[in-house]
XYZ file of C-alpha atoms in Angstrom:
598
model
C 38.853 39.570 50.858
C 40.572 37.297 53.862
C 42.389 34.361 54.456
C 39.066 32.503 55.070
C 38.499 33.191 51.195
C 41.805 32.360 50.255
C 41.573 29.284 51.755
C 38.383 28.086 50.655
C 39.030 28.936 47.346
C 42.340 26.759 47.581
C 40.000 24.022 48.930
C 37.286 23.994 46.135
C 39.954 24.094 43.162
C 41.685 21.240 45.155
C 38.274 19.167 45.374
C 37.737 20.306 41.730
C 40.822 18.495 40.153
C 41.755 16.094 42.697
C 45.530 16.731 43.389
C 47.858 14.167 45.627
C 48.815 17.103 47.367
C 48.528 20.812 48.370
C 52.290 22.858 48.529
C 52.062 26.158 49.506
C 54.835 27.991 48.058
C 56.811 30.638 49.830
C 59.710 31.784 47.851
C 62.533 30.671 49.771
C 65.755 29.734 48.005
C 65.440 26.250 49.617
C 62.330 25.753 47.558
C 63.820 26.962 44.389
C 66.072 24.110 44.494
C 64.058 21.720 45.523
C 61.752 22.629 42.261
C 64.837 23.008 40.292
C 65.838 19.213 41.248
C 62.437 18.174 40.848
C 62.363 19.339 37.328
C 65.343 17.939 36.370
C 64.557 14.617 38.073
C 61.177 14.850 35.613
C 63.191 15.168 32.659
C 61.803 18.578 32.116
C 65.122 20.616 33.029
C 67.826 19.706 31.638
C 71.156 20.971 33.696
C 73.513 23.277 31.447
C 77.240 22.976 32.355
C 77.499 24.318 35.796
C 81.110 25.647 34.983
C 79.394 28.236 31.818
C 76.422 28.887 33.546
C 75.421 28.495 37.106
C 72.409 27.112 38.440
C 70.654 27.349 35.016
C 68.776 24.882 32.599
C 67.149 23.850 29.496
C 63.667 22.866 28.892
C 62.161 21.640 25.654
C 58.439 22.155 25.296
C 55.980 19.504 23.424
C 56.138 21.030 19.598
C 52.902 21.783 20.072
C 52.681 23.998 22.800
C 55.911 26.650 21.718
C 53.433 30.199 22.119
C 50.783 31.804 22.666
C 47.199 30.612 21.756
C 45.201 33.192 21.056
C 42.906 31.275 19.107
C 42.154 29.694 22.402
C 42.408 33.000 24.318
C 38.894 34.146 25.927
C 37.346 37.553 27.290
C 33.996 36.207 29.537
C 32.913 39.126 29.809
C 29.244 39.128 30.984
C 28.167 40.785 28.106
C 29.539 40.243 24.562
C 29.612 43.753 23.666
C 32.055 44.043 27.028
C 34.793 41.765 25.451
C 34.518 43.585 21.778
C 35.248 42.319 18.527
C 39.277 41.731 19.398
C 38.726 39.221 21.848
C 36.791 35.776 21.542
C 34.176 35.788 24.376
C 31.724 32.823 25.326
C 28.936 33.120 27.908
C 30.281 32.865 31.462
C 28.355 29.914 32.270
C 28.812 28.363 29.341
C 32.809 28.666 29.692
C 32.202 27.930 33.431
C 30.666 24.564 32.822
C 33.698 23.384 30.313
C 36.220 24.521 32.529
C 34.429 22.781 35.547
C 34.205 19.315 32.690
C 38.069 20.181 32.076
C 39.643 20.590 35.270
C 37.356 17.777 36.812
C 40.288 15.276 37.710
C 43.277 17.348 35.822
C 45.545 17.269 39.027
C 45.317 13.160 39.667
C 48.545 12.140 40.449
C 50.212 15.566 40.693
C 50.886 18.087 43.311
C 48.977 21.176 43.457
C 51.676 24.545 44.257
C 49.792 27.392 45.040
C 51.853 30.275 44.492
C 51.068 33.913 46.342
C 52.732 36.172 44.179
C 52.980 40.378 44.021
C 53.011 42.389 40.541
C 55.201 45.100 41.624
C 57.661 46.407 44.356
C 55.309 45.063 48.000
C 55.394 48.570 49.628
C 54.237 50.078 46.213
C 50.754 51.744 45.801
C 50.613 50.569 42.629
C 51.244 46.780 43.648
C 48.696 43.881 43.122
C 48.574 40.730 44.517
C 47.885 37.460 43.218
C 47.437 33.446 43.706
C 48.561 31.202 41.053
C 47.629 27.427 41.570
C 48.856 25.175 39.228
C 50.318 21.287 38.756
C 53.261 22.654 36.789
C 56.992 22.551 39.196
C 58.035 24.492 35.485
C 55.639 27.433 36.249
C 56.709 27.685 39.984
C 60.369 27.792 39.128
C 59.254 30.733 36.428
C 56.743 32.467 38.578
C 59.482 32.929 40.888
C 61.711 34.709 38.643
C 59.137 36.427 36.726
C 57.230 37.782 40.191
C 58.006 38.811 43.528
C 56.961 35.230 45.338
C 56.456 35.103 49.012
C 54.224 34.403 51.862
C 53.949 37.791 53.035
C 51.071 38.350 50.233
C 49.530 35.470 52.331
C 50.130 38.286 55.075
C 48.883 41.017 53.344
C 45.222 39.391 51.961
C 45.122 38.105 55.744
C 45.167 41.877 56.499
C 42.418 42.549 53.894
C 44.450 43.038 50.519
C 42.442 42.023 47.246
C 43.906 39.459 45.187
C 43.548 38.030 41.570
C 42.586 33.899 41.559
C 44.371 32.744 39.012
C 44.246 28.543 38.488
C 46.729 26.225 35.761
C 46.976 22.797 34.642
C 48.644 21.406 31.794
C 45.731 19.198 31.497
C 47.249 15.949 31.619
C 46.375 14.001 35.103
C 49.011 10.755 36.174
C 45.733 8.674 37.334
C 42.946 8.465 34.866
C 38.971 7.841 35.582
C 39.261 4.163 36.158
C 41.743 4.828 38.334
C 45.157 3.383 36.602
C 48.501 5.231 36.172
C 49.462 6.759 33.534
C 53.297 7.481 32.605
C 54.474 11.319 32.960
C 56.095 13.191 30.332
C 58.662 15.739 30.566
C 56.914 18.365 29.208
C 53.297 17.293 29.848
C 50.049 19.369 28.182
C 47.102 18.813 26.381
C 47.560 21.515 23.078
C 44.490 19.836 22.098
C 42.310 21.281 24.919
C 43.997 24.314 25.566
C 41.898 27.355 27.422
C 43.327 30.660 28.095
C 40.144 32.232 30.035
C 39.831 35.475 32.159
C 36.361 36.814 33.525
C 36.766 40.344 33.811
C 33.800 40.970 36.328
C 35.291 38.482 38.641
C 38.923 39.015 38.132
C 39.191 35.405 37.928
C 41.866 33.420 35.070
C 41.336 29.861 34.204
C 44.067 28.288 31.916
C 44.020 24.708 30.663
C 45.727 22.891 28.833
C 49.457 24.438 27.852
C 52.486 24.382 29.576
C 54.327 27.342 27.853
C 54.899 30.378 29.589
C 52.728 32.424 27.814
C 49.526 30.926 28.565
C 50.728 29.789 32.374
C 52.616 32.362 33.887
C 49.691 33.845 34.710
C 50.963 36.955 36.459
C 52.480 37.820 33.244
C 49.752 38.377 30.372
C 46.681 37.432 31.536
C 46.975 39.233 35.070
C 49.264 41.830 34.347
C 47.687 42.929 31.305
C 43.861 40.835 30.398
C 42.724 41.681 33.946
C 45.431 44.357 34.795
C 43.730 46.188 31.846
C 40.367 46.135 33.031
C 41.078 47.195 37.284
C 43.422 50.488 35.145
C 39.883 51.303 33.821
C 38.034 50.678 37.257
C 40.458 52.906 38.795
C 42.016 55.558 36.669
C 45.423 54.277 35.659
C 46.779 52.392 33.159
C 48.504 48.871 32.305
C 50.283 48.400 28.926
C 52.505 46.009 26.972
C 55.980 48.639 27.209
C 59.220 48.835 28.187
C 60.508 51.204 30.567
C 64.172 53.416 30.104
C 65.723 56.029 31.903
C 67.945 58.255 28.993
C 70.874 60.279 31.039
C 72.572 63.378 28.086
C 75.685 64.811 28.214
C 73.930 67.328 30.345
C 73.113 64.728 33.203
C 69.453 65.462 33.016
C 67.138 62.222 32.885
C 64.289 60.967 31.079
C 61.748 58.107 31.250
C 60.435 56.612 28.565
C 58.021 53.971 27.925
C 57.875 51.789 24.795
C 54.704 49.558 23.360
C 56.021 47.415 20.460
C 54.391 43.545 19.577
C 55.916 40.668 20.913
C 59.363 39.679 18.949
C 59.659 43.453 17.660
C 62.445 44.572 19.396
C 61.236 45.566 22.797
C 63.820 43.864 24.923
C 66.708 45.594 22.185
C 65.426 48.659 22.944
C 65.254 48.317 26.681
C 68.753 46.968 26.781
C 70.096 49.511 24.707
C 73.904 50.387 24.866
C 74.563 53.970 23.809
C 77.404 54.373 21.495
C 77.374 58.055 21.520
C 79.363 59.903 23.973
C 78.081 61.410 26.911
C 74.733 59.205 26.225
C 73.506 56.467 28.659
C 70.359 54.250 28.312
C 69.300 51.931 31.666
C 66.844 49.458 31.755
C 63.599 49.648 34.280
C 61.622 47.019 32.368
C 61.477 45.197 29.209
C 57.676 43.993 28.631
C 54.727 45.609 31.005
C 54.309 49.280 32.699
C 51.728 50.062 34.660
C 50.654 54.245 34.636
C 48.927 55.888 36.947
C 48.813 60.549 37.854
C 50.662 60.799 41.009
C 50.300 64.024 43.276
C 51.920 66.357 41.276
C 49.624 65.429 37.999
C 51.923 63.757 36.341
C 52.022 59.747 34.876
C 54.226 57.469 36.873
C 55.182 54.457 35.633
C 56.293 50.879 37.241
C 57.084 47.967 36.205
C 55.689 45.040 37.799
C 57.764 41.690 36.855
C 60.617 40.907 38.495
C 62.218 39.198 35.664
C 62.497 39.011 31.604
C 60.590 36.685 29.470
C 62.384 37.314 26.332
C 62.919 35.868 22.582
C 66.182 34.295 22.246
C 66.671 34.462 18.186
C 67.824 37.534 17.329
C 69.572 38.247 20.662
C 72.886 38.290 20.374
C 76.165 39.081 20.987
C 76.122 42.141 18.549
C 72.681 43.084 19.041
C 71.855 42.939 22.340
C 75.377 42.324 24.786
C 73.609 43.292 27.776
C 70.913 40.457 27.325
C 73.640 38.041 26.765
C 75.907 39.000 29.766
C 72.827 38.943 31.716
C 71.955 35.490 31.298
C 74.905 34.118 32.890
C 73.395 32.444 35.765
C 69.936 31.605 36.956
C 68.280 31.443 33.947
C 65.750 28.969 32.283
C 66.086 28.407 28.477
C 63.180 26.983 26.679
C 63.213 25.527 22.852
C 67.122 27.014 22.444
C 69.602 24.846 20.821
C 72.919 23.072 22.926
C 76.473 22.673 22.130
C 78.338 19.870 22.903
C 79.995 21.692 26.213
C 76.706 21.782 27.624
C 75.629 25.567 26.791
C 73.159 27.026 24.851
C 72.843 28.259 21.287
C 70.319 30.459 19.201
C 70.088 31.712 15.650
C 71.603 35.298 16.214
C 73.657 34.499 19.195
C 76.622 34.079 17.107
C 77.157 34.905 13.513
C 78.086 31.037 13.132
C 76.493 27.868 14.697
C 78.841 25.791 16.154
C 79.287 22.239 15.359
C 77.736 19.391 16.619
C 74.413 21.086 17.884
C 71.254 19.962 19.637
C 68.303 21.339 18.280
C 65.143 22.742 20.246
C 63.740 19.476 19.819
C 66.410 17.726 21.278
C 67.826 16.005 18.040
C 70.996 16.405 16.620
C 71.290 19.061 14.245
C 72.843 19.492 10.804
C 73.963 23.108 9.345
C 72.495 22.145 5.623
C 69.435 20.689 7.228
C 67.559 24.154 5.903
C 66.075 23.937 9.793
C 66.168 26.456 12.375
C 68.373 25.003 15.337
C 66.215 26.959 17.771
C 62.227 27.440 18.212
C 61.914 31.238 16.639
C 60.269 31.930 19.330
C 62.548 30.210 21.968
C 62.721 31.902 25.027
C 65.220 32.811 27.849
C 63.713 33.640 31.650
C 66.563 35.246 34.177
C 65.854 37.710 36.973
C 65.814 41.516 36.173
C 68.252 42.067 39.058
C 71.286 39.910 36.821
C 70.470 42.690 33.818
C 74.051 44.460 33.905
C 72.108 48.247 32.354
C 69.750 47.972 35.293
C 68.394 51.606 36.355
C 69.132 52.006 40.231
C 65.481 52.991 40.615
C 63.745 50.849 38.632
C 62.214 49.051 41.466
C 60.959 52.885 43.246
C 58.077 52.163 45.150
C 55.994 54.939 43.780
C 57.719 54.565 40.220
C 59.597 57.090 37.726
C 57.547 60.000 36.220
C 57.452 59.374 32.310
C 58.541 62.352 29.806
C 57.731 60.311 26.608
C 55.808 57.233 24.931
C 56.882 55.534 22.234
C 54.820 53.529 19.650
C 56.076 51.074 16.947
C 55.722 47.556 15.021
C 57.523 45.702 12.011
C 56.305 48.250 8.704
C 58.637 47.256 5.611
C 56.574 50.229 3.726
C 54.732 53.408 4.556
C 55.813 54.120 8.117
C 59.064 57.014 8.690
C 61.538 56.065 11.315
C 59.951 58.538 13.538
C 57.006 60.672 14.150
C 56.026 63.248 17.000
C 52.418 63.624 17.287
C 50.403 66.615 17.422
C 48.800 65.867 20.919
C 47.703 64.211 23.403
C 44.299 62.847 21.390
C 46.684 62.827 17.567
C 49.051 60.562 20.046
C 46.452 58.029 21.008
C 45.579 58.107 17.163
C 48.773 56.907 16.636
C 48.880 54.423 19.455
C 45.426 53.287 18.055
C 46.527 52.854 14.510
C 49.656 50.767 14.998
C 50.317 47.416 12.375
C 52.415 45.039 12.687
C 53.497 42.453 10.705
C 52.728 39.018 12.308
C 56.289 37.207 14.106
C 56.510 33.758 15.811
C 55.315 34.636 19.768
C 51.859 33.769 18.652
C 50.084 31.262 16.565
C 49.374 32.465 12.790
C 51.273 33.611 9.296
C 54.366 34.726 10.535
C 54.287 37.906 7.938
C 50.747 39.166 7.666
C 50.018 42.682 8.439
C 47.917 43.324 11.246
C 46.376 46.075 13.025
C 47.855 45.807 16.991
C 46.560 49.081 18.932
C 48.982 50.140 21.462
C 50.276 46.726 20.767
C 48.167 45.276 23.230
C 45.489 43.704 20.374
C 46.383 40.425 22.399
C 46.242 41.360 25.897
C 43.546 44.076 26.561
C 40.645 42.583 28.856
C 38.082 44.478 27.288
C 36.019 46.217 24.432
C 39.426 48.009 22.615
C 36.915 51.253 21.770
C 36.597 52.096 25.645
C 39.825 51.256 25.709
C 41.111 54.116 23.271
C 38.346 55.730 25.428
C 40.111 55.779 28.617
C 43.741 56.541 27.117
C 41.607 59.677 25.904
C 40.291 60.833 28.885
C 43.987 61.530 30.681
C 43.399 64.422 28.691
C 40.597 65.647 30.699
C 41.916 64.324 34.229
C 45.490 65.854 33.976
C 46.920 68.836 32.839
C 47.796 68.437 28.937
C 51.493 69.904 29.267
C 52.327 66.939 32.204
C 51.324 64.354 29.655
C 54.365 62.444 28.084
C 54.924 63.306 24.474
C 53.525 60.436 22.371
C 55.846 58.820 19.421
C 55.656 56.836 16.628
C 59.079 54.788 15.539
C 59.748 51.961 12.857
C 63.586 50.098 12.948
C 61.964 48.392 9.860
C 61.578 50.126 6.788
C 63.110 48.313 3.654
C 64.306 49.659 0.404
C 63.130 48.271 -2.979
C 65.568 45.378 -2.394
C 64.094 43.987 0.570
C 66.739 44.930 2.709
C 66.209 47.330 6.458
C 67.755 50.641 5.524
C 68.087 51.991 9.163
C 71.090 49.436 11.154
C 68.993 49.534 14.398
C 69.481 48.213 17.486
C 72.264 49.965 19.227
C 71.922 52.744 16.800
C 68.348 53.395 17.841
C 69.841 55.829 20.231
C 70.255 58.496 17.669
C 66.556 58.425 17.568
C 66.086 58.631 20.942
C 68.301 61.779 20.959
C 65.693 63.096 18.436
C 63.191 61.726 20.870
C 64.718 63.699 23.833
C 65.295 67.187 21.900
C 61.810 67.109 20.657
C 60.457 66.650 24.222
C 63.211 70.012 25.336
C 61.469 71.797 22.152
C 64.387 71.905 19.977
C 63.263 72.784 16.396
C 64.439 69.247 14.961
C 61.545 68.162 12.900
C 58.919 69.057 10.083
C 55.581 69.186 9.755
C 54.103 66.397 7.406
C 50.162 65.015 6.991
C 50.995 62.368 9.815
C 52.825 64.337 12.098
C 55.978 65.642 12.827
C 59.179 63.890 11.235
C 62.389 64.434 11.922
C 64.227 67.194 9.652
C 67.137 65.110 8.063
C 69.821 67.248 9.162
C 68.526 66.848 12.953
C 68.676 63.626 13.051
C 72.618 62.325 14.002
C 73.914 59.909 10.947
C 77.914 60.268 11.365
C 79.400 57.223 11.200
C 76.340 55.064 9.513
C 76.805 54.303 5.678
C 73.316 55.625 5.034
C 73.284 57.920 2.016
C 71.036 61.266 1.793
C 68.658 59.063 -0.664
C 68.281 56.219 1.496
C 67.552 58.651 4.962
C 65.126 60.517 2.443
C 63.626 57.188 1.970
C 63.408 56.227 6.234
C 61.753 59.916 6.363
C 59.668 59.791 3.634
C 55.681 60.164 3.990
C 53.761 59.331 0.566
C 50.475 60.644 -0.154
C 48.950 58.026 -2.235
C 50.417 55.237 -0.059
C 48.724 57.039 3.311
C 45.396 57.890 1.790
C 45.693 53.568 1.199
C 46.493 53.647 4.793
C 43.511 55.749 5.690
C 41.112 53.923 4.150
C 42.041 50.506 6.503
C 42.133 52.523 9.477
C 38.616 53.713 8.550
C 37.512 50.054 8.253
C 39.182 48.984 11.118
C 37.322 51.948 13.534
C 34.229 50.551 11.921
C 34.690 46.957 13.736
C 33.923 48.587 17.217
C 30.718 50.085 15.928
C 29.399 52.472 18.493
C 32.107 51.931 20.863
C 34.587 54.084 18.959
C 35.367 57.158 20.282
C 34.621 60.169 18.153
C 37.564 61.996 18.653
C 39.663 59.083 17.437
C 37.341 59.535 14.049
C 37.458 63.084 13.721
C 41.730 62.920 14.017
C 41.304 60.343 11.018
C 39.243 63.152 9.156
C 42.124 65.439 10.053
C 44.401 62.845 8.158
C 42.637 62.670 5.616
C 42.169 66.390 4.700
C 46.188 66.855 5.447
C 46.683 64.166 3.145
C 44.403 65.933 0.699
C 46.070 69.333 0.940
């Protein structure tokens, strides 16, 4: 591609929707606070006290657009069978003509930003570029926290670079067809008419419609991931919905691990973890996206590509999650938290107890005995990675860390042990392939409902999920088995018979990760079991945790009857991608099943 392209491009979408004006965005810290003032003098940032928190804000969304769509989320594939049965998918054309209907006109009255933008460290060979337009100042000011802004991508596709076209609009134009003004909101959208679209041929995303970050940050999901996805399969790597740690022991040697958990499971937690046990350090590299790919010596390196953290504020809190906290203390946008009367903000979790005299997500004042959530459960907080105070020194190596592990995991309440080592490479991307989850607030749907979410990326993979499993297989074949990270399965969320989590979590995660780390130096810490390999209950360190011998029986504890239940779905669920599913992936669920039955 060139700049010719770049430009053109920039011109058609700007004849398409009819902007007052083209601002090409370069990252400078002059712009930032120009945007920042702009949104503010919109109504759509709200300035917290300056004193608490520096150069940070509030936004609160329409209650209508507060996550995800995925209803409204589309695969345009050229062929249906591309996009598989995961992923809506409409004709190209056909999707091409009502985008072309939508975003006729969208931009009257608003500038148009176009926003050059790089997933990943510039000088790194795993970088990719892309160009965001939209009429949103909210998006720039997030796309420049969440991504590595700047006019030398402009540079670089000048030079010949390829680049993903990525166009926005909340959908909601100040000038309407007869040509009369129409008065702005401050958080304008269209939830009505919302379109989350990537063509995977192309490389193209089209999103319409919603303001909220996850459907307009588009270097986030739907580049990083939807179309990141499908150029890993092009060209032998891999992009995934993880965290990334580096674990130091007593012993000073250090591992990487990555992490796939669904949104609102603990992911941030985990990448923020604080070890309590001496001698034990956990850093943070990322929180929400890796990208994998064999380096020279045949082993997977991982990166990650954002620049800063998109994360769920409920739940994150003081106690849980310090480093997430201490890290938001400047230069941060919060959207759908609650406000105290001082001018800061305020989230279920946060504190044990709400203070008084609170302003709720929607802006209203808010009662304790109200029986309402003061905060959007799935309000969000956006600050640069470089303020997060367990940053890794290397997290932003240009050629990434080499990974020793991968972890896989979701909200089970039943049936799931607190950890399990898999047999293999191929048992591993079983595991990966058969993770559930139940449903939590980042996306649209029953908050509760048990769903299948492979690799947790059910969501966010561009294409047919059976070639995906496919080409997580075939590492097996390109590298050398014994350089492939060891492949886990965890679960913080097991509950007893009266509802409540047996295993404390969060910060006390870490004594599975030392389980983690001794299985991957071949310690003999864990036992054999139909699913895999579980941790022996005396390997696994419980000193200080009121957790009696029954109750870690129960966290450890495989069931026959319950499994062979389990075995059955899984078998259902293979039979959705038809002729797409890989065979191996079938036999190791035949393997299951005759461990189960011996």
């Amino acid at each position: 591609m060139s700049l010719s392209t770049l430009k053109r491009w920039v011109t058609e979408v700007a004849d398409l929707t009819d902007p007052t004006e083209i601002v090409w965005c370069d990252g400078s810290y002059p712009e930032g606070q120009k945007i920042n003032a702009l949104l503010v003098e919109n109504g759509t940032f709200e300035k917290l006290n300056q004193k608490i928190r520096p150069n940070s804000f509030i936004a609160r969304t329409d209650p209508a657009d507060v996550a995800r769509v995925e209803s409204r989320t589309f695969i345009c594939s050229e062929e249906e069978k591309d996009a598989g049965p995961t992923n809506n998918w409409v004709e190209p054309a056909k999707m091409r003509a009502e985008l072309n209907e939508k975003f006729a006109g969208s931009m009257r009255g608003r500038k148009m930003y176009v926003i050059p933008f790089s997933m990943g460290p510039l000088n790194s060979p795993l970088a990719r570029y892309g160009v965001e337009i939209t009429d949103s100042p909210y998006v720039v000011a997030s796309m420049r926290i969440m991504t590595r802004v700047s006019d030398k991508i402009v540079d670089r596709i000048a030079a010949g670079a390829d680049w993903v076209p990525a166009i926005h609009s909340v959908g909601q134009p100040l000038i309407d067809d007869q040509g009369n003004t129409v008065a702005d909101t401050p958080w304008p959208c269209n939830p009505e008419n919302v379109y989350v679209v990537q063509f995977p041929e192309t490389r193209e995303i089209w999103s319409f419609g919603s303001g909220y970050g996850g459907n307009s940050l588009l270097g986030k999901k739907a580049m990083a991931l939807r179309i990141g996805s499908v150029l890993a399969r092009d060209e032998g790597w891999l992009a995934e919905h993880m965290l990334l740690i580096r674990i130091t022991t007593p012993e000073k040697k250090k591992y990487h691990v990555a992490a796939a958990f669904p949104s609102a499971c603990g992911k941030t937690n985990l990448a923020m973890l604080q070890s309590q046990m001496p001698g034990w350090k956990v850093e943070t590299l990322g929180d929400d996206i890796v990208w994998m790919a064999p380096n020279d010596r045949g082993k997977i390196r991982a990166i990650n590509p954002e620049n800063g953290l998109f994360g769920v504020a409920p739940g994150t809190g003081i106690s849980t999650n310090k480093v997430a906290v201490d890290s938001m203390r400047e230069g941060a946008i919060f959207t759908n938290v609650a406000t105290t009367k001082d001018g800061d903000v305020w989230w279920e979790g946060l504190t044990d107890e709400a203070p008084d005299h609170l302003t709720d997500w929607k802006g209203d004042p808010w009662n304790k005995d109200s029986g309402k959530a003061a905060a959007h459960p799935n309000a969000r907080f956006c600050l640069p990675i470089d303020q997060v105070t367990s940053l890794s020194d290397n997290w932003a190596e240009p050629e990434g860390v080499e990974l020793d592990a991968i972890l896989f995991g979701g909200r089970r309440a039943t049936n799931v042990p607190l950890a399990v080592r898999s047999l293999n490479w191929q048992h591993g991307v079983f595991l990966g392939a058969t993770i559930a989850s139940e449903q939590t607030a980042a996306a649209e749907g029953p908050i509760g409902i048990l769903r299948r979410d492979p690799f947790a990326m059910l969501p966010f993979c561009g294409y047919n999920m059976g070639d995906y499993f496919g080409h997580w297989l075939s590492f097996a074949e390109k590298l050398d088995p014994a350089n492939l990270p060891t492949i886990f399965q965890v679960n913080w969320f097991r509950k007893d018979e009266n509802g409540k989590f047996i295993w404390p979590g969060f910060g006390e995660n870490m004594r599975v990760l030392q389980w983690v780390v001794g299985q991957i130096e071949g310690k003999d810490s864990s036992i054999a079991t139909p699913i895999g390999m579980v941790p022996k209950a005396e390997a696994l360190n419980t000193e200080g945790l009121r957790l009696s011998e029954e109750k870690l029986a129960q966290l450890l504890a495989v069931d026959r009857d319950t499994w062979s239940h389990e075995a059955a779905e899984i078998a259902g669920f293979f039979e959705s991608f038809g002729d797409k599913m890989p065979e191996e992936l079938k036999v190791e669920l035949q393997n299951l099943e005759s461990r189960l039955r011996a």
